[in-house]
Amino acid sequence: MSFPASPRLPSGPRRRSLLASAAGAALLVGCSGGSNSGDSGGSPSVADRARARAARDSEGLAGRYAAVIAAHPGLAERLRPLHEEVVRHAEAFGAVRAASPTASPSVSASASARAAGPGDGSGAVPATEKDALALLVAAERELADRRAGELLTVPGELARLLASVAAAGAAHVYLLTEGDG
């Protein structure tokens, strides 16, 4: 018995491969034997810089979510749980505060540009909900890819945290594109 092809077939392998690579990296890092930031795999200054960058990136992404929620209130129910999780990620990396969902649509350009990845970097929220979701998908995907690529450059515990957050970002991409088709 054959099943009909999914209308979203082109985007499926991308999500599965990203989830698989992040999960595989998490397993490899979890089995590496290193467990604290003082491991020989990286100096504390490398870990501190990576943690600070990850916190800034998560804060920028939280700002992007807050701006989209403020500009498109109809998406608030769908985006609020993802936004809250991104805020928790920023806090896990040591951020003191992250953007609130009531922030104005014009989030600071530097924070938005860090999180947005592809795009014009202006921090502006697209006029349509579909385009705003596409902006979030691109930001989540770029950040998850970057974090997965950084796993081998940081010590054990931070690598595990990066792998976990990268996997969550890949899951966010899936949830943001779930209704597309």
mmCIF file of C-alpha atoms in Angstrom:
data_model
loop_
_atom_site.group_PDB
_atom_site.id
_atom_site.type_symbol
_atom_site.label_atom_id
_atom_site.label_comp_id
_atom_site.label_asym_id
_atom_site.label_seq_id
_atom_site.Cartn_x
_atom_site.Cartn_y
_atom_site.Cartn_z
ATOM 1 C CA MET A 1 0.000 0.000 0.000
ATOM 2 C CA SER A 2 1.487 3.333 -0.972
ATOM 3 C CA PHE A 3 0.760 6.583 0.769
ATOM 4 C CA PRO A 4 0.179 9.856 -1.079
ATOM 5 C CA ALA A 5 3.060 12.310 -1.012
ATOM 6 C CA SER A 6 2.898 15.058 1.560
ATOM 7 C CA PRO A 7 2.367 18.554 0.122
ATOM 8 C CA ARG A 8 5.177 19.764 2.438
ATOM 9 C CA LEU A 9 7.709 17.198 1.237
ATOM 10 C CA PRO A 10 10.479 19.711 0.377
ATOM 11 C CA SER A 11 10.696 21.109 3.915
ATOM 12 C CA GLY A 12 10.397 17.738 5.725
ATOM 13 C CA PRO A 13 13.904 16.376 5.191
ATOM 14 C CA ARG A 14 15.412 19.682 6.353
ATOM 15 C CA ARG A 15 13.621 19.502 9.697
ATOM 16 C CA ARG A 16 14.304 15.815 10.188
ATOM 17 C CA SER A 17 17.977 16.186 9.366
ATOM 18 C CA LEU A 18 18.307 19.190 11.685
ATOM 19 C CA LEU A 19 16.549 17.368 14.518
ATOM 20 C CA ALA A 20 18.624 14.241 13.913
ATOM 21 C CA SER A 21 21.905 16.147 13.809
ATOM 22 C CA ALA A 22 21.102 18.104 16.977
ATOM 23 C CA ALA A 23 19.975 14.952 18.776
ATOM 24 C CA GLY A 24 23.029 13.044 17.535
ATOM 25 C CA ALA A 25 25.322 15.838 18.647
ATOM 26 C CA ALA A 26 23.660 15.843 22.066
ATOM 27 C CA LEU A 27 24.264 12.104 22.372
ATOM 28 C CA LEU A 28 27.887 12.419 21.298
ATOM 29 C CA VAL A 29 28.517 15.286 23.687
ATOM 30 C CA GLY A 30 26.732 13.449 26.480
ATOM 31 C CA CYS A 31 29.077 10.483 25.981
ATOM 32 C CA SER A 32 32.249 12.543 25.725
ATOM 33 C CA GLY A 33 33.204 12.230 29.367
ATOM 34 C CA GLY A 34 33.733 15.966 29.936
ATOM 35 C CA SER A 35 31.248 17.556 32.266
ATOM 36 C CA ASN A 36 32.326 20.919 33.543
ATOM 37 C CA SER A 37 33.475 24.203 32.108
ATOM 38 C CA GLY A 38 37.000 23.608 33.392
ATOM 39 C CA ASP A 39 37.582 20.652 31.034
ATOM 40 C CA SER A 40 40.673 20.602 28.881
ATOM 41 C CA GLY A 41 38.364 20.873 25.834
ATOM 42 C CA GLY A 42 38.131 24.657 26.231
ATOM 43 C CA SER A 43 39.317 27.416 28.477
ATOM 44 C CA PRO A 44 36.887 29.249 30.749
ATOM 45 C CA SER A 45 37.301 32.359 28.614
ATOM 46 C CA VAL A 46 36.156 30.441 25.509
ATOM 47 C CA ALA A 47 33.198 29.068 27.439
ATOM 48 C CA ASP A 48 32.383 32.476 28.916
ATOM 49 C CA ARG A 49 32.426 34.127 25.489
ATOM 50 C CA ALA A 50 30.297 31.372 23.962
ATOM 51 C CA ARG A 51 27.802 31.529 26.854
ATOM 52 C CA ALA A 52 27.535 35.334 26.588
ATOM 53 C CA ARG A 53 27.040 35.125 22.800
ATOM 54 C CA ALA A 54 24.364 32.429 23.245
ATOM 55 C CA ALA A 55 22.590 34.581 25.852
ATOM 56 C CA ARG A 56 22.643 37.619 23.522
ATOM 57 C CA ASP A 57 21.404 35.513 20.611
ATOM 58 C CA SER A 58 18.524 34.136 22.691
ATOM 59 C CA GLU A 59 17.665 37.624 23.941
ATOM 60 C CA GLY A 60 17.618 38.867 20.352
ATOM 61 C CA LEU A 61 15.389 35.976 19.292
ATOM 62 C CA ALA A 62 13.066 36.657 22.241
ATOM 63 C CA GLY A 63 12.927 40.279 21.082
ATOM 64 C CA ARG A 64 12.018 39.126 17.581
ATOM 65 C CA TYR A 65 9.182 36.971 18.984
ATOM 66 C CA ALA A 66 7.973 39.874 21.148
ATOM 67 C CA ALA A 67 7.949 42.205 18.153
ATOM 68 C CA VAL A 68 5.967 39.741 16.031
ATOM 69 C CA ILE A 69 3.479 39.177 18.863
ATOM 70 C CA ALA A 70 3.043 42.939 19.283
ATOM 71 C CA ALA A 71 2.631 43.525 15.543
ATOM 72 C CA HIS A 72 0.358 40.517 14.952
ATOM 73 C CA PRO A 73 -1.811 39.899 18.053
ATOM 74 C CA GLY A 74 -3.613 37.097 16.202
ATOM 75 C CA LEU A 75 -0.420 35.035 16.471
ATOM 76 C CA ALA A 76 0.021 35.634 20.204
ATOM 77 C CA GLU A 77 -1.569 32.397 21.377
ATOM 78 C CA ARG A 78 0.543 30.350 18.978
ATOM 79 C CA LEU A 79 3.819 32.205 19.635
ATOM 80 C CA ARG A 80 3.670 32.931 23.362
ATOM 81 C CA PRO A 81 4.806 29.426 24.488
ATOM 82 C CA LEU A 82 7.728 29.515 22.040
ATOM 83 C CA HIS A 83 8.649 33.029 23.172
ATOM 84 C CA GLU A 84 8.587 31.958 26.826
ATOM 85 C CA GLU A 85 10.858 29.022 26.038
ATOM 86 C CA VAL A 86 13.330 31.287 24.228
ATOM 87 C CA VAL A 87 13.346 33.586 27.279
ATOM 88 C CA ARG A 88 14.165 30.557 29.465
ATOM 89 C CA HIS A 89 16.994 29.674 27.070
ATOM 90 C CA ALA A 90 18.432 33.181 27.434
ATOM 91 C CA GLU A 91 18.243 32.854 31.213
ATOM 92 C CA ALA A 92 19.892 29.407 31.087
ATOM 93 C CA PHE A 93 22.836 31.010 29.268
ATOM 94 C CA GLY A 94 23.034 33.682 31.960
ATOM 95 C CA ALA A 95 20.979 36.538 30.514
ATOM 96 C CA VAL A 96 19.536 38.824 33.148
ATOM 97 C CA ARG A 97 16.483 39.858 31.160
ATOM 98 C CA ALA A 98 14.884 39.083 27.837
ATOM 99 C CA ALA A 99 12.309 40.874 25.713
ATOM 100 C CA SER A 100 8.741 40.989 26.950
ATOM 101 C CA PRO A 101 5.860 39.978 24.682
ATOM 102 C CA THR A 102 4.463 43.486 25.043
ATOM 103 C CA ALA A 103 7.528 45.077 23.435
ATOM 104 C CA SER A 104 6.967 47.459 20.577
ATOM 105 C CA PRO A 105 7.192 46.115 17.020
ATOM 106 C CA SER A 106 10.422 48.033 16.452
ATOM 107 C CA VAL A 107 12.844 45.925 18.488
ATOM 108 C CA SER A 108 16.382 47.259 18.528
ATOM 109 C CA ALA A 109 18.015 46.584 15.190
ATOM 110 C CA SER A 110 21.166 45.071 16.681
ATOM 111 C CA ALA A 111 19.350 42.464 18.780
ATOM 112 C CA SER A 112 16.984 41.650 15.953
ATOM 113 C CA ALA A 113 19.749 41.416 13.387
ATOM 114 C CA ARG A 114 21.658 38.976 15.612
ATOM 115 C CA ALA A 115 18.614 36.741 15.901
ATOM 116 C CA ALA A 116 17.045 37.252 12.516
ATOM 117 C CA GLY A 117 19.735 35.706 10.379
ATOM 118 C CA PRO A 118 18.627 36.044 6.758
ATOM 119 C CA GLY A 119 16.810 39.238 5.944
ATOM 120 C CA ASP A 120 17.408 42.941 5.854
ATOM 121 C CA GLY A 121 18.480 43.199 9.537
ATOM 122 C CA SER A 122 16.331 46.290 10.035
ATOM 123 C CA GLY A 123 14.386 44.811 12.951
ATOM 124 C CA ALA A 124 11.102 45.593 11.200
ATOM 125 C CA VAL A 125 8.294 43.061 11.451
ATOM 126 C CA PRO A 126 6.777 42.045 8.106
ATOM 127 C CA ALA A 127 3.241 43.271 7.447
ATOM 128 C CA THR A 128 1.679 39.832 6.945
ATOM 129 C CA GLU A 129 1.445 37.048 9.496
ATOM 130 C CA LYS A 130 2.836 34.553 6.990
ATOM 131 C CA ASP A 131 5.918 36.680 6.363
ATOM 132 C CA ALA A 132 6.363 37.332 10.089
ATOM 133 C CA LEU A 133 6.292 33.579 10.753
ATOM 134 C CA ALA A 134 8.792 33.036 7.925
ATOM 135 C CA LEU A 135 11.078 35.569 9.602
ATOM 136 C CA LEU A 136 10.891 33.639 12.884
ATOM 137 C CA VAL A 137 11.502 30.333 11.068
ATOM 138 C CA ALA A 138 14.618 31.747 9.404
ATOM 139 C CA ALA A 139 15.901 33.148 12.710
ATOM 140 C CA GLU A 140 15.275 29.902 14.613
ATOM 141 C CA ARG A 141 16.835 27.782 11.851
ATOM 142 C CA GLU A 142 19.953 29.947 11.511
ATOM 143 C CA LEU A 143 20.493 30.052 15.266
ATOM 144 C CA ALA A 144 19.951 26.298 15.725
ATOM 145 C CA ASP A 145 22.404 25.572 12.899
ATOM 146 C CA ARG A 146 25.011 27.923 14.359
ATOM 147 C CA ARG A 147 24.658 26.421 17.835
ATOM 148 C CA ALA A 148 24.922 22.868 16.508
ATOM 149 C CA GLY A 149 28.085 23.858 14.670
ATOM 150 C CA GLU A 150 29.590 25.338 17.821
ATOM 151 C CA LEU A 151 29.279 22.155 19.899
ATOM 152 C CA LEU A 152 32.830 20.933 19.380
ATOM 153 C CA THR A 153 34.378 24.275 20.351
ATOM 154 C CA VAL A 154 32.997 24.512 23.892
ATOM 155 C CA PRO A 155 33.421 22.385 27.023
ATOM 156 C CA GLY A 156 31.053 19.556 27.978
ATOM 157 C CA GLU A 157 28.315 21.138 30.077
ATOM 158 C CA LEU A 158 27.958 24.176 27.834
ATOM 159 C CA ALA A 159 28.000 21.915 24.758
ATOM 160 C CA ARG A 160 25.144 19.893 26.224
ATOM 161 C CA LEU A 161 23.170 23.080 26.872
ATOM 162 C CA LEU A 162 23.851 24.349 23.333
ATOM 163 C CA ALA A 163 22.785 20.978 21.881
ATOM 164 C CA SER A 164 19.588 21.008 23.899
ATOM 165 C CA VAL A 165 18.725 24.565 22.893
ATOM 166 C CA ALA A 166 19.616 23.847 19.237
ATOM 167 C CA ALA A 167 17.239 20.872 19.309
ATOM 168 C CA ALA A 168 14.535 23.078 20.841
ATOM 169 C CA GLY A 169 15.114 25.615 18.061
ATOM 170 C CA ALA A 170 14.675 22.870 15.461
ATOM 171 C CA ALA A 171 11.428 21.881 17.178
ATOM 172 C CA HIS A 172 10.320 25.530 17.069
ATOM 173 C CA VAL A 173 10.953 25.556 13.312
ATOM 174 C CA TYR A 174 8.703 22.523 12.966
ATOM 175 C CA LEU A 175 5.971 24.062 15.127
ATOM 176 C CA LEU A 176 6.135 27.365 13.238
ATOM 177 C CA THR A 177 5.798 25.621 9.859
ATOM 178 C CA GLU A 178 3.293 22.985 10.992
ATOM 179 C CA GLY A 179 0.262 24.724 9.476
ATOM 180 C CA ASP A 180 1.972 25.655 6.179
ATOM 181 C CA GLY A 181 1.166 23.759 3.063
#
